[in-house]
Amino acid sequence: MNPVQRHYTRFDLADRILDALRQSGADLDALTLDDLGPIDEFHIRGREATTELAELGSLSPGTSVLDVGCGIGGPSRLLAARYGCRVTGIDLVGEYCRVATMLALRVCRGQSVRYCQASALGLPFGDATFDIVWTQHASMNIEDKQRLYAEMIRVVRPGGRLLLYDIVAGPGGPIHCPVPWARDPAISFLVTAEQLEDGLRAAGFDVTTWQDLTEPVREWFRKMRGRARAPGAPPSGPSILLGSAWETMTGNMVTNFEEHRVGVVRAVLSRPHPAREG
Ligand SMILES: C[S@@+](CC[C@H](N)C(=O)[O-])C[C@H]1O[C@@H](n2cnc3c(N)ncnc32)[C@H](O)[C@@H]1O
């Protein structure tokens, strides 16, 4: 196991998730997408952020989507169930792929969604396989950004799009660790928004929409900080995924945003048609 896999892997994850769902009153024999919503989206602003990105991308039924760094699959299940997309999720962490598959079998019957363990740096798909490449909060663990962007543009068809929601480095200096993607700086590879945009353009993408969400996200963290957990409430999704370090990680994220050490970007990019490539 490499250090990124070690950071995320919890071998009892499926049981922990099912226990939390039971505690929240969900019927495990008839689980719904909404039961999973508070648990299976592993990025800032959870399902709300996923829905906003899907709307921005105007996804339609039958669209083939690759979710790079899919985690336990919340976003991909939403894209399949609500938007009728045919979704493939890949993640470096085998345990996440197994849990994602188990949850999809329970809530996505009849929909096209599948998962496989793979690295974003060597996607096991042919050229121009997907209409959309989708990624949320995965690249901060990936040092070789140019190879990542090259893989993404390779597997999306000409005219297809990359929908992205990423954490970036801010001007305030190095981040305070631990954070949800890294217990120490050795596996955190943030770039600035400018470096992200330059890297994506250098790989061949055109930028259609570029949104700096840092300020609204900072505000969101301020509101979250003030909200106490109800006594007896089931554990939150990220705390199930990351264990007892979660509270320190959240505190550090608040500080990292307040001290301008991190930012958030949402973007839509497109792969030009061949006449315009090169
Ligand atoms: C913070 S989680 C986000 C998960 C998911 N995108 C979501 O928003 O719910 C980051 C994910 O990126 C995955 N990841 C990190 N490096 C990766 C790589 N090189 N290849 C594939 N997945 C990777 C991690 O295993 C983890 O599941």
mmCIF file of N, CA and C in Angstrom, residues 168-177 179 181 184-186 188-190 192 252-253 255-263:
data_model
loop_
_atom_site.group_PDB
_atom_site.id
_atom_site.type_symbol
_atom_site.label_atom_id
_atom_site.label_comp_id
_atom_site.label_asym_id
_atom_site.label_seq_id
_atom_site.Cartn_x
_atom_site.Cartn_y
_atom_site.Cartn_z
ATOM 1 N N VAL A 168 -7.289 24.275 -4.011
ATOM 2 C CA VAL A 168 -6.023 24.823 -4.527
ATOM 3 C C VAL A 168 -5.262 25.514 -3.397
ATOM 4 N N ALA A 169 -3.991 25.807 -3.662
ATOM 5 C CA ALA A 169 -3.173 26.533 -2.677
ATOM 6 C C ALA A 169 -3.533 28.012 -2.709
ATOM 7 N N GLY A 170 -3.563 28.629 -1.538
ATOM 8 C CA GLY A 170 -3.800 30.073 -1.454
ATOM 9 C C GLY A 170 -2.484 30.806 -1.241
ATOM 10 N N PRO A 171 -2.554 32.147 -1.149
ATOM 11 C CA PRO A 171 -1.332 32.928 -0.999
ATOM 12 C C PRO A 171 -0.782 32.946 0.437
ATOM 13 N N GLY A 172 -1.518 32.354 1.398
ATOM 14 C CA GLY A 172 -1.162 32.510 2.816
ATOM 15 C C GLY A 172 -0.045 31.616 3.328
ATOM 16 N N GLY A 173 0.518 30.767 2.462
ATOM 17 C CA GLY A 173 1.620 29.900 2.922
ATOM 18 C C GLY A 173 1.173 28.466 3.069
ATOM 19 N N PRO A 174 2.094 27.589 3.532
ATOM 20 C CA PRO A 174 1.792 26.148 3.617
ATOM 21 C C PRO A 174 0.605 25.867 4.543
ATOM 22 N N ILE A 175 -0.111 24.794 4.224
ATOM 23 C CA ILE A 175 -1.308 24.455 5.014
ATOM 24 C C ILE A 175 -0.934 23.875 6.370
ATOM 25 N N HIS A 176 -1.870 24.029 7.323
ATOM 26 C CA HIS A 176 -1.767 23.324 8.600
ATOM 27 C C HIS A 176 -2.306 21.919 8.396
ATOM 28 N N CYS A 177 -1.559 20.921 8.819
ATOM 29 C CA CYS A 177 -1.982 19.521 8.742
ATOM 30 C C CYS A 177 -2.260 19.028 10.164
ATOM 31 N N VAL A 179 -5.157 17.514 7.404
ATOM 32 C CA VAL A 179 -6.368 17.919 6.687
ATOM 33 C C VAL A 179 -7.010 16.625 6.150
ATOM 34 N N TRP A 181 -7.319 15.226 3.402
ATOM 35 C CA TRP A 181 -6.612 14.445 2.378
ATOM 36 C C TRP A 181 -5.174 14.083 2.781
ATOM 37 N N ASP A 184 -0.097 14.430 6.961
ATOM 38 C CA ASP A 184 1.118 15.263 6.960
ATOM 39 C C ASP A 184 1.389 15.735 5.536
ATOM 40 N N PRO A 185 2.263 16.740 5.372
ATOM 41 C CA PRO A 185 2.426 17.362 4.053
ATOM 42 C C PRO A 185 3.002 16.431 2.973
ATOM 43 N N ALA A 186 3.514 15.259 3.362
ATOM 44 C CA ALA A 186 4.173 14.394 2.381
ATOM 45 C C ALA A 186 3.239 13.921 1.264
ATOM 46 N N SER A 188 0.420 15.796 0.296
ATOM 47 C CA SER A 188 -0.412 16.933 -0.137
ATOM 48 C C SER A 188 0.338 17.715 -1.207
ATOM 49 N N PHE A 189 -0.278 17.856 -2.376
ATOM 50 C CA PHE A 189 0.395 18.506 -3.515
ATOM 51 C C PHE A 189 -0.541 19.561 -4.117
ATOM 52 N N LEU A 190 -0.763 20.623 -3.362
ATOM 53 C CA LEU A 190 -1.660 21.669 -3.856
ATOM 54 C C LEU A 190 -0.921 22.575 -4.824
ATOM 55 N N THR A 192 -1.593 26.413 -7.071
ATOM 56 C CA THR A 192 -2.472 27.592 -7.045
ATOM 57 C C THR A 192 -3.498 27.474 -8.182
ATOM 58 N N ASN A 252 -8.481 22.520 11.301
ATOM 59 C CA ASN A 252 -7.386 23.014 10.455
ATOM 60 C C ASN A 252 -7.911 23.578 9.134
ATOM 61 N N MET A 253 -8.984 22.984 8.611
ATOM 62 C CA MET A 253 -9.540 23.520 7.361
ATOM 63 C C MET A 253 -10.098 24.923 7.584
ATOM 64 N N THR A 255 -9.046 27.077 9.790
ATOM 65 C CA THR A 255 -7.872 27.961 9.896
ATOM 66 C C THR A 255 -7.221 28.166 8.531
ATOM 67 N N ASN A 256 -7.092 27.101 7.765
ATOM 68 C CA ASN A 256 -6.465 27.232 6.440
ATOM 69 C C ASN A 256 -7.248 28.194 5.544
ATOM 70 N N PHE A 257 -8.573 28.165 5.654
ATOM 71 C CA PHE A 257 -9.371 29.120 4.863
ATOM 72 C C PHE A 257 -9.244 30.527 5.432
ATOM 73 N N GLU A 258 -9.308 30.647 6.759
ATOM 74 C CA GLU A 258 -9.218 31.988 7.366
ATOM 75 C C GLU A 258 -7.870 32.632 7.057
ATOM 76 N N GLU A 259 -6.823 31.823 7.007
ATOM 77 C CA GLU A 259 -5.473 32.370 6.780
ATOM 78 C C GLU A 259 -5.087 32.353 5.286
ATOM 79 N N HIS A 260 -6.055 32.123 4.431
ATOM 80 C CA HIS A 260 -5.852 32.177 2.970
ATOM 81 C C HIS A 260 -4.765 31.201 2.506
ATOM 82 N N ARG A 261 -4.730 30.041 3.128
ATOM 83 C CA ARG A 261 -3.743 29.027 2.732
ATOM 84 C C ARG A 261 -4.312 28.071 1.693
ATOM 85 N N VAL A 262 -5.638 28.047 1.568
ATOM 86 C CA VAL A 262 -6.293 27.192 0.565
ATOM 87 C C VAL A 262 -7.407 27.963 -0.129
ATOM 88 N N GLY A 263 -7.797 27.473 -1.286
ATOM 89 C CA GLY A 263 -8.927 28.039 -2.014
ATOM 90 C C GLY A 263 -9.668 26.904 -2.704
#
